[in-house]
Amino acid sequence: MKIFLDTANYGLIELWAQTGLIDGVTTNPTHLSKESGDPVALIKKLCALLPNGHISVEVTEVAPERVYTQAKTLAALAENVVVKIPCHSDYFPIIKKLVDEEVQLNITLVFSLMQGVCMSKLGVLYISPFVGRLEDLDVDGVSLLGELSDMLDQYDYETELLAASIRHVRHIHAAIEAGVDIITVPPTVLATALNHPLTDRGMELFAADWKKLGIHTFP
């Protein structure tokens, strides 16, 4: 399973990149609006920082013809840019056209099994179901992950399942159990998932016991 960071903060991404755990980044207009400077320059920096990872960048246009043009421009920024387009029926014709032109696409704002089926049928690179946002409406977003994972296996589509809108550690565990290909996680949630109070307590106990020996150098 791959792990993406769900942020556009270069400093945080750089820190996590040093761990070797991060396989890519997902950004959106909200993420980019929180960062200073030119967003295009930032995207290029992220692509250079993770040359072997995918950097998802979302379109900001609304009209289909303008979305198509912007998607082509974004894809040309770097080979590892993946263009995010919302899963809306107005965009299906241009999504097909972009796939035919070998533009890497991450279809975002996926909330149903049928949306996932149709986008996988078109041959997009990623589909991104939003777990947390479904749960905001008291809908079981975790179940959707399992349904989409089973669907991709059943029909042998090449599209990869990218679990998004991950709000807490339970979502991460559920995504792993569902067999998703990728999870994209905010840095704070990922840090919480990778730490455990019993690990901290164990380290403290070992350090205290070793200190009792009074040995100042070892080995």
XYZ file of N, CA and C in Angstrom, residues 22-173:
456
model
N 6.730 8.178 2.352
C 5.773 8.914 1.533
C 5.973 8.620 0.050
N 4.881 8.227 -0.602
C 4.930 7.866 -2.018
C 4.350 8.933 -2.934
N 3.769 9.979 -2.364
C 3.172 11.017 -3.181
C 2.456 12.038 -2.325
N 1.803 12.981 -2.994
C 1.120 14.090 -2.316
C -0.194 14.364 -3.033
N -1.227 14.674 -2.257
C -2.465 15.177 -2.852
C -2.689 16.610 -2.374
N -2.938 17.479 -3.314
C -3.258 18.867 -2.983
C -4.657 19.176 -3.507
N -5.189 20.296 -3.072
C -6.445 20.810 -3.606
C -6.400 22.332 -3.501
N -7.360 23.027 -4.074
C -7.324 24.493 -4.012
C -7.274 25.039 -2.593
N -7.938 24.374 -1.648
C -7.901 24.829 -0.253
C -6.493 24.717 0.310
N -5.836 23.589 0.086
C -4.454 23.425 0.549
C -3.556 24.525 -0.020
N -3.645 24.738 -1.313
C -2.763 25.703 -1.970
C -3.039 27.125 -1.503
N -4.297 27.415 -1.156
C -4.642 28.771 -0.710
C -4.009 29.110 0.630
N -3.611 28.086 1.389
C -3.009 28.306 2.705
C -1.504 28.545 2.635
N -0.912 28.335 1.464
C 0.531 28.484 1.319
C 0.857 29.802 0.630
N 1.964 30.413 1.033
C 2.374 31.683 0.439
C 3.117 31.434 -0.869
N 3.168 32.460 -1.699
C 3.923 32.365 -2.940
C 3.100 31.838 -4.104
N 3.786 31.624 -5.206
C 3.165 31.184 -6.448
C 2.829 29.691 -6.372
N 1.565 29.317 -6.510
C 1.210 27.899 -6.407
C 1.840 27.031 -7.491
N 2.044 27.593 -8.668
C 2.678 26.819 -9.742
C 4.122 26.495 -9.376
N 4.824 27.483 -8.818
C 6.205 27.250 -8.384
C 6.251 26.197 -7.282
N 5.268 26.234 -6.384
C 5.211 25.252 -5.303
C 4.993 23.846 -5.856
N 4.097 23.725 -6.803
C 3.840 22.417 -7.405
C 5.105 21.861 -8.049
N 5.828 22.711 -8.752
C 7.071 22.265 -9.389
C 8.097 21.831 -8.344
N 8.159 22.542 -7.213
C 9.082 22.162 -6.132
C 8.706 20.800 -5.552
N 7.415 20.577 -5.378
C 6.965 19.292 -4.843
C 7.280 18.151 -5.808
N 7.113 18.411 -7.087
C 7.426 17.388 -8.089
C 8.913 17.052 -8.086
N 9.749 18.068 -7.860
C 11.193 17.837 -7.798
C 11.590 17.132 -6.505
N 10.883 17.434 -5.422
C 11.181 16.816 -4.129
C 10.884 15.318 -4.147
N 9.797 14.943 -4.817
C 9.393 13.532 -4.906
C 9.327 13.115 -6.374
N 10.471 13.009 -7.029
C 10.468 12.736 -8.472
C 9.861 11.390 -8.844
N 9.857 10.453 -7.907
C 9.279 9.136 -8.173
C 7.867 8.990 -7.607
N 7.330 10.085 -7.081
C 5.987 10.059 -6.509
C 5.031 10.914 -7.314
N 3.763 10.629 -7.185
C 2.746 11.402 -7.894
C 2.275 12.579 -7.046
N 2.173 13.738 -7.688
C 1.677 14.954 -7.050
C 0.328 15.286 -7.681
N -0.741 15.113 -6.929
C -2.075 15.396 -7.460
C -2.393 16.880 -7.322
N -2.822 17.475 -8.426
C -3.143 18.901 -8.470
C -4.531 19.053 -9.082
N -5.414 19.747 -8.381
C -6.809 19.827 -8.808
C -7.071 21.024 -9.712
N -7.943 20.812 -10.684
C -8.363 21.912 -11.548
C -9.168 22.919 -10.726
N -9.116 24.169 -11.149
C -9.878 25.224 -10.477
C -10.958 25.809 -11.382
N -10.912 25.470 -12.655
C -11.941 25.927 -13.579
C -13.213 25.104 -13.387
N -14.325 25.614 -13.937
C -15.615 24.939 -13.787
C -16.187 24.506 -15.133
N -16.162 25.387 -16.115
C -16.696 25.049 -17.433
C -15.882 23.907 -18.042
N -16.535 22.887 -18.584
C -15.813 21.710 -19.078
C -14.679 22.014 -20.043
N -14.909 22.906 -21.000
C -13.850 23.187 -21.971
C -12.641 23.844 -21.315
N -12.905 24.636 -20.280
C -11.802 25.281 -19.557
C -11.106 24.282 -18.625
N -11.870 23.354 -18.078
C -11.271 22.289 -17.264
C -10.314 21.464 -18.120
N -10.726 21.158 -19.335
C -9.870 20.380 -20.242
C -8.561 21.109 -20.518
N -8.658 22.384 -20.857
C -7.454 23.165 -21.167
C -6.543 23.272 -19.955
N -7.135 23.533 -18.788
C -6.330 23.646 -17.570
C -5.686 22.311 -17.213
N -6.401 21.233 -17.400
C -5.847 19.909 -17.107
C -4.615 19.635 -17.956
N -4.668 20.001 -19.212
C -3.510 19.805 -20.097
C -2.332 20.655 -19.640
N -2.619 21.875 -19.209
C -1.557 22.771 -18.743
C -0.923 22.240 -17.463
N -1.754 21.781 -16.536
C -1.229 21.227 -15.286
C -0.385 19.985 -15.545
N -0.853 19.121 -16.416
C -0.124 17.887 -16.712
C 1.241 18.170 -17.317
N 1.362 19.301 -17.995
C 2.628 19.654 -18.644
C 3.661 20.214 -17.667
N 3.259 20.489 -16.415
C 4.197 21.062 -15.447
C 5.315 20.091 -15.092
N 4.991 18.804 -15.004
C 5.991 17.783 -14.676
C 5.406 16.414 -14.999
N 6.279 15.454 -15.228
C 5.823 14.116 -15.593
C 5.058 13.430 -14.465
N 5.341 13.836 -13.220
C 4.681 13.164 -12.099
C 3.469 13.915 -11.557
N 2.971 14.886 -12.317
C 1.711 15.536 -11.949
C 0.544 14.627 -12.335
N -0.377 14.464 -11.398
C -1.643 13.787 -11.673
C -2.742 14.828 -11.495
N -3.563 14.996 -12.506
C -4.582 16.047 -12.485
C -5.849 15.537 -11.798
N -6.308 16.294 -10.804
C -7.542 15.950 -10.093
C -8.732 16.650 -10.749
N -9.750 15.861 -11.056
C -10.984 16.390 -11.628
C -12.155 15.812 -10.839
N -13.114 16.655 -10.436
C -14.272 16.139 -9.700
C -15.094 15.154 -10.526
N -15.692 14.201 -9.837
C -16.502 13.177 -10.499
C -17.903 13.725 -10.766
N -18.002 14.523 -11.810
C -19.287 15.124 -12.191
C -19.576 14.763 -13.639
N -20.826 14.442 -13.934
C -21.179 13.970 -15.277
C -20.865 14.989 -16.367
N -20.847 16.277 -16.038
C -20.483 17.290 -17.030
C -19.068 17.083 -17.551
N -18.230 16.435 -16.733
C -16.824 16.281 -17.100
C -16.508 14.922 -17.724
N -17.466 14.023 -17.793
C -17.167 12.681 -18.293
C -16.591 12.688 -19.716
N -17.137 13.485 -20.649
C -16.549 13.488 -21.995
C -15.093 13.955 -22.016
N -14.769 14.980 -21.197
C -13.381 15.447 -21.223
C -12.470 14.499 -20.449
N -13.021 13.812 -19.461
C -12.222 12.804 -18.759
C -11.818 11.708 -19.737
N -12.767 11.247 -20.541
C -12.444 10.230 -21.545
C -11.395 10.746 -22.520
N -11.561 11.988 -22.948
C -10.613 12.564 -23.904
C -9.216 12.653 -23.301
N -9.133 13.079 -22.057
C -7.835 13.204 -21.396
C -7.189 11.836 -21.191
N -7.986 10.838 -20.833
C -7.447 9.479 -20.691
C -6.908 8.987 -22.032
N -7.651 9.236 -23.099
C -7.199 8.837 -24.436
C -5.894 9.531 -24.818
N -5.695 10.734 -24.260
C -4.468 11.491 -24.533
C -3.373 11.186 -23.511
N -3.607 10.174 -22.691
C -2.635 9.671 -21.713
C -2.283 10.689 -20.630
N -3.255 11.515 -20.264
C -3.093 12.409 -19.120
C -3.460 11.622 -17.861
N -2.581 11.660 -16.864
C -2.832 10.935 -15.614
C -3.888 11.677 -14.794
N -4.955 10.970 -14.422
C -6.069 11.612 -13.727
C -6.355 10.952 -12.390
N -6.676 11.799 -11.423
C -7.185 11.382 -10.119
C -8.596 11.949 -10.019
N -9.584 11.083 -10.107
C -10.967 11.555 -10.048
C -11.375 11.679 -8.589
N -11.649 12.902 -8.199
C -11.884 13.234 -6.797
C -13.375 13.433 -6.518
N -13.696 13.535 -5.236
C -15.089 13.702 -4.805
C -15.964 12.548 -5.290
N -15.461 11.340 -5.086
C -16.223 10.129 -5.400
C -16.996 9.717 -4.145
N -18.311 9.536 -4.296
C -19.156 9.233 -3.140
C -20.071 8.024 -3.335
N -19.949 7.340 -4.460
C -20.825 6.188 -4.677
C -20.109 5.107 -5.473
N -20.632 3.895 -5.364
C -20.075 2.768 -6.101
C -20.192 2.990 -7.602
N -21.316 3.514 -8.053
C -21.520 3.712 -9.486
C -20.544 4.734 -10.047
N -20.272 5.797 -9.290
C -19.268 6.760 -9.743
C -17.918 6.067 -9.916
N -17.573 5.224 -8.952
C -16.299 4.517 -9.031
C -16.235 3.566 -10.211
N -17.324 2.850 -10.474
C -17.377 1.930 -11.609
C -17.166 2.681 -12.919
N -17.898 3.768 -13.087
C -17.839 4.504 -14.353
C -16.463 5.104 -14.601
N -15.851 5.650 -13.565
C -14.532 6.247 -13.743
C -13.463 5.181 -13.998
N -13.600 4.037 -13.347
C -12.665 2.938 -13.594
C -12.835 2.408 -15.015
N -14.059 2.371 -15.478
C -14.355 1.928 -16.841
C -13.681 2.832 -17.874
N -13.576 4.126 -17.550
C -12.915 5.070 -18.457
C -11.397 4.940 -18.423
N -10.870 4.263 -17.399
C -9.432 4.023 -17.361
C -8.609 5.089 -16.681
N -9.207 5.820 -15.726
C -8.435 6.840 -15.008
C -7.414 6.160 -14.095
N -6.397 6.911 -13.694
C -5.345 6.343 -12.851
C -5.851 6.063 -11.439
N -6.511 7.057 -10.827
C -6.982 6.936 -9.448
C -8.445 7.347 -9.339
N -9.167 6.695 -8.434
C -10.450 7.221 -7.964
C -10.311 7.473 -6.468
N -10.846 8.609 -6.020
C -10.678 9.029 -4.624
C -12.018 9.161 -3.910
N -12.468 8.101 -3.237
C -13.667 8.217 -2.395
C -13.348 8.990 -1.123
N -14.281 9.843 -0.705
C -14.084 10.710 0.457
C -14.798 10.117 1.670
N -14.050 9.438 2.503
C -14.624 8.710 3.636
C -15.231 9.657 4.667
N -14.444 10.630 5.113
C -14.890 11.533 6.167
C -16.104 12.358 5.779
N -16.135 12.817 4.544
C -17.264 13.657 4.125
C -18.561 12.852 4.064
N -18.463 11.582 3.701
C -19.660 10.745 3.745
C -20.155 10.588 5.173
N -19.224 10.395 6.101
C -19.622 10.217 7.495
C -20.211 11.494 8.084
N -19.845 12.653 7.515
C -20.470 13.906 7.941
C -21.978 13.881 7.696
N -22.391 13.091 6.694
C -23.816 12.959 6.359
C -24.414 11.693 6.958
N -23.687 11.094 7.905
C -24.126 9.869 8.574
C -24.259 8.708 7.593
N -23.370 8.691 6.598
C -23.283 7.589 5.639
C -21.984 6.844 5.902
N -22.010 5.542 5.802
C -20.838 4.717 6.107
C -19.814 4.793 4.972
N -18.857 5.690 5.116
C -17.821 5.834 4.100
C -16.878 4.657 4.046
N -16.674 4.000 5.172
C -15.780 2.840 5.226
C -16.327 1.700 4.365
N -17.635 1.488 4.397
C -18.232 0.430 3.576
C -18.002 0.682 2.094
N -18.035 1.951 1.699
C -17.800 2.280 0.293
C -16.405 1.852 -0.140
N -15.420 1.995 0.740
C -14.064 1.560 0.396
C -14.046 0.074 0.055
N -14.710 -0.721 0.880
C -14.763 -2.155 0.624
C -15.478 -2.487 -0.675
N -16.578 -1.788 -0.942
C -17.338 -2.021 -2.170
C -16.507 -1.684 -3.403
N -15.804 -0.568 -3.344
C -14.979 -0.157 -4.484
C -13.801 -1.104 -4.681
N -13.199 -1.542 -3.582
C -12.080 -2.478 -3.675
C -12.525 -3.793 -4.311
N -13.676 -4.298 -3.884
C -14.209 -5.540 -4.455
C -14.534 -5.363 -5.936
N -15.095 -4.206 -6.278
C -15.454 -3.939 -7.668
C -14.221 -3.947 -8.566
N -13.153 -3.286 -8.121
C -11.936 -3.218 -8.930
C -11.336 -4.606 -9.131
N -11.402 -5.434 -8.097
C -10.906 -6.809 -8.218
C -11.791 -7.644 -9.144
N -13.094 -7.474 -9.002
C -14.043 -8.280 -9.773
C -13.904 -8.039 -11.269
N -13.762 -6.757 -11.644
C -13.726 -6.429 -13.066
C -12.310 -6.256 -13.606
N -11.322 -6.412 -12.729
C -9.921 -6.356 -13.133
C -9.570 -5.024 -13.809
N -10.153 -3.938 -13.286
C -9.790 -2.617 -13.798
C -8.387 -2.248 -13.314
N -7.694 -1.442 -14.097
C -6.343 -1.019 -13.730
C -6.346 0.209 -12.822
N -7.476 0.867 -12.693
C -7.600 2.033 -11.818
C -7.253 1.656 -10.381
N -6.550 2.555 -9.689
C -6.178 2.316 -8.297
C -7.117 3.076 -7.358
N -7.355 2.480 -6.206
C -8.271 3.039 -5.208
C -7.489 3.861 -4.192
N -7.809 5.152 -4.130
C -7.110 6.098 -3.261
C -8.088 6.611 -2.207
N -7.937 6.169 -0.985
C -8.836 6.588 0.096
C -8.494 8.001 0.547
N -9.492 8.891 0.492
C -9.284 10.302 0.827
C -10.239 10.732 1.933
N -10.080 11.975 2.365
C -10.853 12.518 3.484
C -10.694 11.621 4.707
N -9.431 11.334 5.005
C -9.079 10.521 6.168
C -8.989 11.451 7.372
N -9.861 11.254 8.339
C -9.967 12.185 9.462
C -9.247 11.705 10.724
N -9.120 10.377 10.886
C -8.524 9.850 12.112
C -7.964 8.457 11.864
N -7.333 7.906 12.887
C -6.632 6.630 12.751
C -7.584 5.502 12.367
N -8.804 5.537 12.868
C -9.773 4.482 12.520
C -9.982 4.402 11.019
N -9.999 5.551 10.352
C -10.144 5.554 8.898
C -8.954 4.875 8.225
N -7.762 5.108 8.758
C -6.567 4.476 8.183
C -6.665 2.964 8.304
N -7.005 2.486 9.492
C -7.117 1.043 9.708
C -8.191 0.435 8.799
